[in-house]
């Protein structure tokens, strides 16, 4: 019985290998190749979060054009504060030949990590979440795209996607991949007594969507209006109080919270309630330092130290 | 939760199909973790039963999330799930093993049923060392054929294995430099330790994504190695 089965098996395999054709295809990885790229400007991100969890977005080094026109790539030296002008210009240039006013609309990509695109005619202008008109020119009409990152955003990779169409029904779809860095920090208030001349607390840093971030901790004794410091603690820590976080920079190897010791020392600290701002920052993927998170660290001196 | 259900299903299927007597099959569970460009973990589950007369049946699954690698001017979607049912013919008195399978791929590249095959011929059929030439892959649609060598050596409770293969038809990966489909060598180096009569623990370094034939023929992006820990229990 075995010999016939052996021959049958070999024959079956040989037939399958020899007989099958079709397009070249891998099993899992699937390339999505864009058309030739042009440089694009920077981004302005509308930050919709409070002071303990800000987000930084980094466009990856490609944009996939699913239409038949042009694509974009991220220029080196990206920063997060000035996106829009060149991008709008290139898009409008790529639409050269289209007629009339181009309608831009947000396109849900169908993936859970899609972000909502918003358009405006100028940096800091009123963002429009919906159809937005741009007139194509050879030079390229400028417009701006922004997005709101929801709190505790769980996706390290995401996209902005939108579609342009003209009066004749021609359509161009552009998808812009981004890398999101989202982390937050908290500090449990501490109480100290005068003649210890030193105290410590724990700053807890929680990465939300991207592990292995190297987060630097520094301290700012200038409280700013957006820091949301409780009124009772709205007193900057005196300049003679030394605040350090020797564990900085902190590497968040996994998507779990990291506790960072914060040390205070003083020779003379009057009784009262104080706040020092811990400033957390991490480098952008493509270089440079991103926006920082400001975490209030509250300290109560229970008595007079001198 | 879905992974737990799958484990339970595989174990349950084994018990249902092959009863409770000793050494009539095995259940395996393993995890492969890849860093680098792949950056994903793959859960592998398999249950195999001996049907007698040299025939075996196996159900296997490889499960992972999907992810996107961004290159310069392109992106690569990768990861995904794969499920496979194989019929295996490995007569004791003959130095070869053949199998045909039906796979159900749910990956960024394929969302379809596939016909899979594996074949191996022992060059050293006697003794503790087993050296074999092997071929495996996806027969249809869009053939992918990998040919290579595999060697294993057993000494007491320890056994060692090494394998290497290269696609000879079709492509099995995508270049992280250009975004073009390409052929990437497949390799695995492993060591297994017998935990008594019925269990074996295996550690391996490999660039192959999983245990189903399709995922076995697919390397991590860039061919970077991952680490596997797996447990096999004979039932």
Coordinates of N, CA and C in Angstrom, one line a residue, chain A residues 1-3 5-7 9-10 12-13 16-35 37 60-64 72-73 113 157-159 175 177-179, chain B residues 55 70-79 82 89 91 93 96 98 100 105 107-110 112 114-115 117-118 138-140 142-143 145 169-174 179 181 214-215 218 221:
Chain A
X1 N 0.8 -1.2 0.0 CA 0.0 0.0 0.0 C 0.9 1.3 0.0
X2 N 2.0 1.1 0.6 CA 2.8 2.4 0.8 C 3.4 2.9 -0.5
X3 N 3.8 1.9 -1.3 CA 4.5 2.4 -2.6 C 3.5 3.2 -3.5
X5 N 1.0 4.9 -2.6 CA 0.7 6.1 -1.9 C 1.9 7.1 -2.1
X6 N 3.1 6.5 -2.0 CA 4.3 7.3 -2.2 C 4.3 8.0 -3.6
X7 N 4.1 7.1 -4.5 CA 4.1 7.6 -5.9 C 3.0 8.7 -6.1
X9 N 1.6 10.6 -3.8 CA 2.0 11.8 -3.2 C 3.0 12.6 -4.0
X10 N 4.1 12.0 -4.4 CA 5.1 12.7 -5.2 C 4.5 13.3 -6.5
X12 N 1.4 14.1 -7.0 CA 0.5 15.3 -6.6 C 1.3 16.5 -6.4
X13 N 2.4 16.4 -5.7 CA 3.3 17.6 -5.4 C 3.9 18.1 -6.7
X16 N 1.3 20.0 -8.7 CA 1.0 21.3 -8.1 C 2.0 22.3 -8.4
X17 N 3.3 21.9 -8.2 CA 4.4 22.8 -8.4 C 4.5 23.2 -9.9
X18 N 4.4 22.2 -10.7 CA 4.6 22.5 -12.1 C 3.4 23.2 -12.7
X19 N 2.2 22.9 -12.2 CA 1.0 23.4 -12.9 C 0.5 24.8 -12.5
X20 N 1.0 25.3 -11.4 CA 0.4 26.5 -10.9 C 1.2 27.7 -11.4
X21 N 0.6 28.7 -11.7 CA 1.2 29.9 -12.1 C 0.7 31.1 -11.4
X22 N 0.4 32.2 -12.0 CA -0.2 33.3 -11.4 C 0.9 34.4 -11.0
X23 N 0.3 35.4 -10.4 CA 1.2 36.6 -10.1 C 2.1 36.2 -8.9
X24 N 3.3 36.9 -8.9 CA 4.2 36.8 -7.8 C 3.5 37.3 -6.5
X25 N 3.6 36.4 -5.5 CA 2.9 36.8 -4.2 C 3.7 36.2 -3.1
X26 N 3.8 37.0 -2.0 CA 4.4 36.4 -0.8 C 3.2 35.8 0.0
X27 N 3.5 35.3 1.2 CA 2.5 34.8 2.0 C 1.9 35.8 3.0
X28 N 2.8 36.5 3.7 CA 2.3 37.5 4.7 C 2.6 38.9 4.3
X29 N 3.9 39.3 4.1 CA 4.1 40.7 3.9 C 3.6 41.2 2.6
X30 N 3.0 42.4 2.6 CA 2.4 42.9 1.4 C 2.9 44.3 1.1
X31 N 3.6 44.5 0.1 CA 4.1 45.9 -0.1 C 3.1 46.8 -0.7
X32 N 3.1 48.0 -0.3 CA 2.3 49.1 -0.8 C 3.2 50.2 -1.3
X33 N 3.5 50.2 -2.6 CA 4.6 51.0 -3.1 C 4.0 52.3 -3.6
X34 N 4.6 53.4 -3.3 CA 4.1 54.7 -3.7 C 4.8 55.1 -5.0
X35 N 4.3 56.2 -5.6 CA 5.0 56.8 -6.7 C 6.1 57.7 -6.3
X37 N 8.4 60.5 -5.0 CA 8.1 61.4 -3.9 C 8.6 62.8 -4.0
X60 N 6.1 59.4 9.1 CA 7.1 58.5 8.6 C 7.6 58.9 7.2
X61 N 8.6 58.3 6.7 CA 9.3 58.7 5.5 C 8.5 58.3 4.3
X62 N 7.3 58.3 4.3 CA 6.6 58.0 3.0 C 5.1 58.4 3.2
X63 N 4.5 58.7 2.1 CA 3.1 58.8 2.0 C 2.6 58.0 0.8
X64 N 1.6 57.3 0.9 CA 1.2 56.4 -0.2 C 0.0 57.1 -0.9
X72 N 4.1 62.0 -1.5 CA 4.9 62.9 -0.7 C 5.9 62.1 0.2
X73 N 6.9 62.7 0.6 CA 7.8 62.1 1.6 C 8.1 63.1 2.6
X113 N -7.0 52.8 13.7 CA -6.1 53.8 14.1 C -6.2 55.1 13.2
X157 N 1.3 53.6 15.3 CA 1.3 53.9 13.9 C -0.1 54.3 13.5
X158 N -0.3 55.4 12.7 CA -1.6 55.8 12.4 C -1.5 56.5 11.0
X159 N -2.6 56.9 10.5 CA -2.6 57.6 9.2 C -3.6 58.8 9.2
X175 N -2.8 59.1 1.6 CA -2.7 58.6 3.0 C -1.3 58.9 3.6
X177 N 1.2 58.3 6.6 CA 1.4 57.6 7.9 C 2.1 58.5 8.9
X178 N 1.8 58.3 10.1 CA 2.4 59.0 11.2 C 2.8 58.0 12.3
X179 N 3.8 58.4 13.1 CA 4.1 57.7 14.3 C 3.7 58.5 15.5
Chain B
X55 N 0.1 7.1 8.5 CA -0.6 8.4 8.3 C -0.8 9.1 9.6
X70 N 7.3 51.2 7.6 CA 7.3 52.3 6.7 C 8.7 52.5 6.1
X71 N 8.9 52.4 4.8 CA 10.1 52.6 4.2 C 10.1 53.9 3.5
X72 N 11.1 54.1 2.7 CA 11.2 55.4 2.0 C 10.5 55.4 0.7
X73 N 9.2 55.8 0.7 CA 8.4 55.8 -0.5 C 7.5 54.6 -0.6
X74 N 7.5 53.8 0.4 CA 6.6 52.6 0.4 C 6.3 52.2 1.8
X75 N 5.4 51.3 2.0 CA 5.2 50.7 3.3 C 4.9 49.2 3.1
X76 N 5.1 48.4 4.1 CA 4.9 47.0 4.0 C 4.0 46.6 5.2
X77 N 2.8 46.1 4.8 CA 1.9 45.5 5.8 C 2.3 44.1 6.1
X78 N 2.4 43.6 7.3 CA 2.8 42.3 7.6 C 2.2 41.8 8.8
X79 N 2.4 40.5 9.1 CA 1.8 39.8 10.2 C 0.6 39.0 9.7
X82 N -2.9 32.4 10.3 CA -2.9 31.3 9.3 C -3.4 30.1 10.0
X89 N 2.0 11.6 5.5 CA 2.3 10.2 5.2 C 3.8 10.0 5.5
X91 N 5.7 6.7 6.4 CA 5.9 5.3 6.8 C 7.2 5.0 7.5
X93 N 9.0 2.4 7.6 CA 10.1 1.6 6.9 C 10.6 2.4 5.7
X96 N 11.2 8.7 4.1 CA 10.7 10.0 3.6 C 9.4 10.4 4.3
X98 N 5.8 12.8 3.5 CA 5.1 13.7 2.6 C 3.8 14.2 3.3
X100 N 0.2 16.9 2.5 CA -0.6 17.8 1.8 C -1.5 18.5 2.8
X105 N -5.4 31.4 4.9 CA -4.5 32.5 5.2 C -5.4 33.8 5.5
X107 N -3.8 37.2 6.0 CA -2.6 38.0 6.1 C -2.8 39.2 5.2
X108 N -2.0 40.3 5.4 CA -2.1 41.4 4.5 C -2.0 41.1 3.0
X109 N -1.3 40.0 2.7 CA -1.1 39.6 1.3 C -2.1 38.6 0.8
X110 N -2.6 37.8 1.6 CA -3.5 36.7 1.2 C -4.7 36.6 2.2
X112 N -7.3 34.0 1.7 CA -7.8 32.9 0.8 C -7.4 31.6 1.3
X114 N -5.5 28.1 0.6 CA -4.3 27.7 -0.1 C -4.1 26.2 0.0
X115 N -3.4 25.6 -1.0 CA -3.0 24.2 -0.9 C -1.5 24.2 -0.6
X117 N 2.1 22.0 0.8 CA 2.7 20.7 0.7 C 4.1 20.7 1.5
X118 N 4.5 19.5 1.9 CA 5.8 19.4 2.5 C 6.3 18.0 2.1
X138 N 3.7 26.6 -0.7 CA 2.3 26.8 -1.1 C 2.2 26.4 -2.5
X139 N 1.3 25.4 -2.8 CA 1.2 25.0 -4.2 C 0.3 25.9 -5.1
X140 N -0.8 26.3 -4.5 CA -1.7 27.1 -5.2 C -2.6 27.9 -4.3
X142 N -0.6 30.9 -6.6 CA 0.6 31.6 -6.6 C 1.7 30.8 -5.8
X143 N 2.3 29.9 -6.5 CA 3.2 29.0 -5.8 C 4.4 29.6 -5.1
X145 N 7.8 27.9 -3.3 CA 8.4 26.6 -3.0 C 9.8 26.9 -2.3
X169 N 11.1 29.0 -5.9 CA 10.1 29.5 -6.8 C 9.2 30.4 -6.0
X170 N 8.8 31.5 -6.6 CA 8.1 32.5 -5.9 C 8.9 33.4 -4.9
X171 N 8.3 34.3 -4.3 CA 9.0 35.2 -3.3 C 8.3 35.0 -2.0
X172 N 9.1 35.2 -0.9 CA 8.6 35.0 0.4 C 8.7 36.2 1.3
X173 N 9.2 37.3 0.8 CA 9.3 38.5 1.7 C 9.3 39.7 0.8
X174 N 9.5 40.9 1.5 CA 9.5 42.2 0.8 C 10.7 42.9 1.3
X179 N 11.2 47.9 -1.1 CA 9.7 47.6 -1.1 C 9.4 46.6 -2.2
X181 N 9.3 42.8 -3.8 CA 9.2 41.4 -3.3 C 10.6 40.7 -3.5
X214 N 2.6 28.0 5.4 CA 2.8 29.3 4.8 C 3.6 30.2 5.6
X215 N 3.4 30.2 6.9 CA 4.2 31.0 7.8 C 5.6 30.5 8.0
X218 N 7.7 31.9 5.4 CA 7.8 33.3 5.5 C 8.8 33.8 6.5
X221 N 10.6 40.2 8.6 CA 11.0 41.3 7.7 C 12.5 41.5 7.9

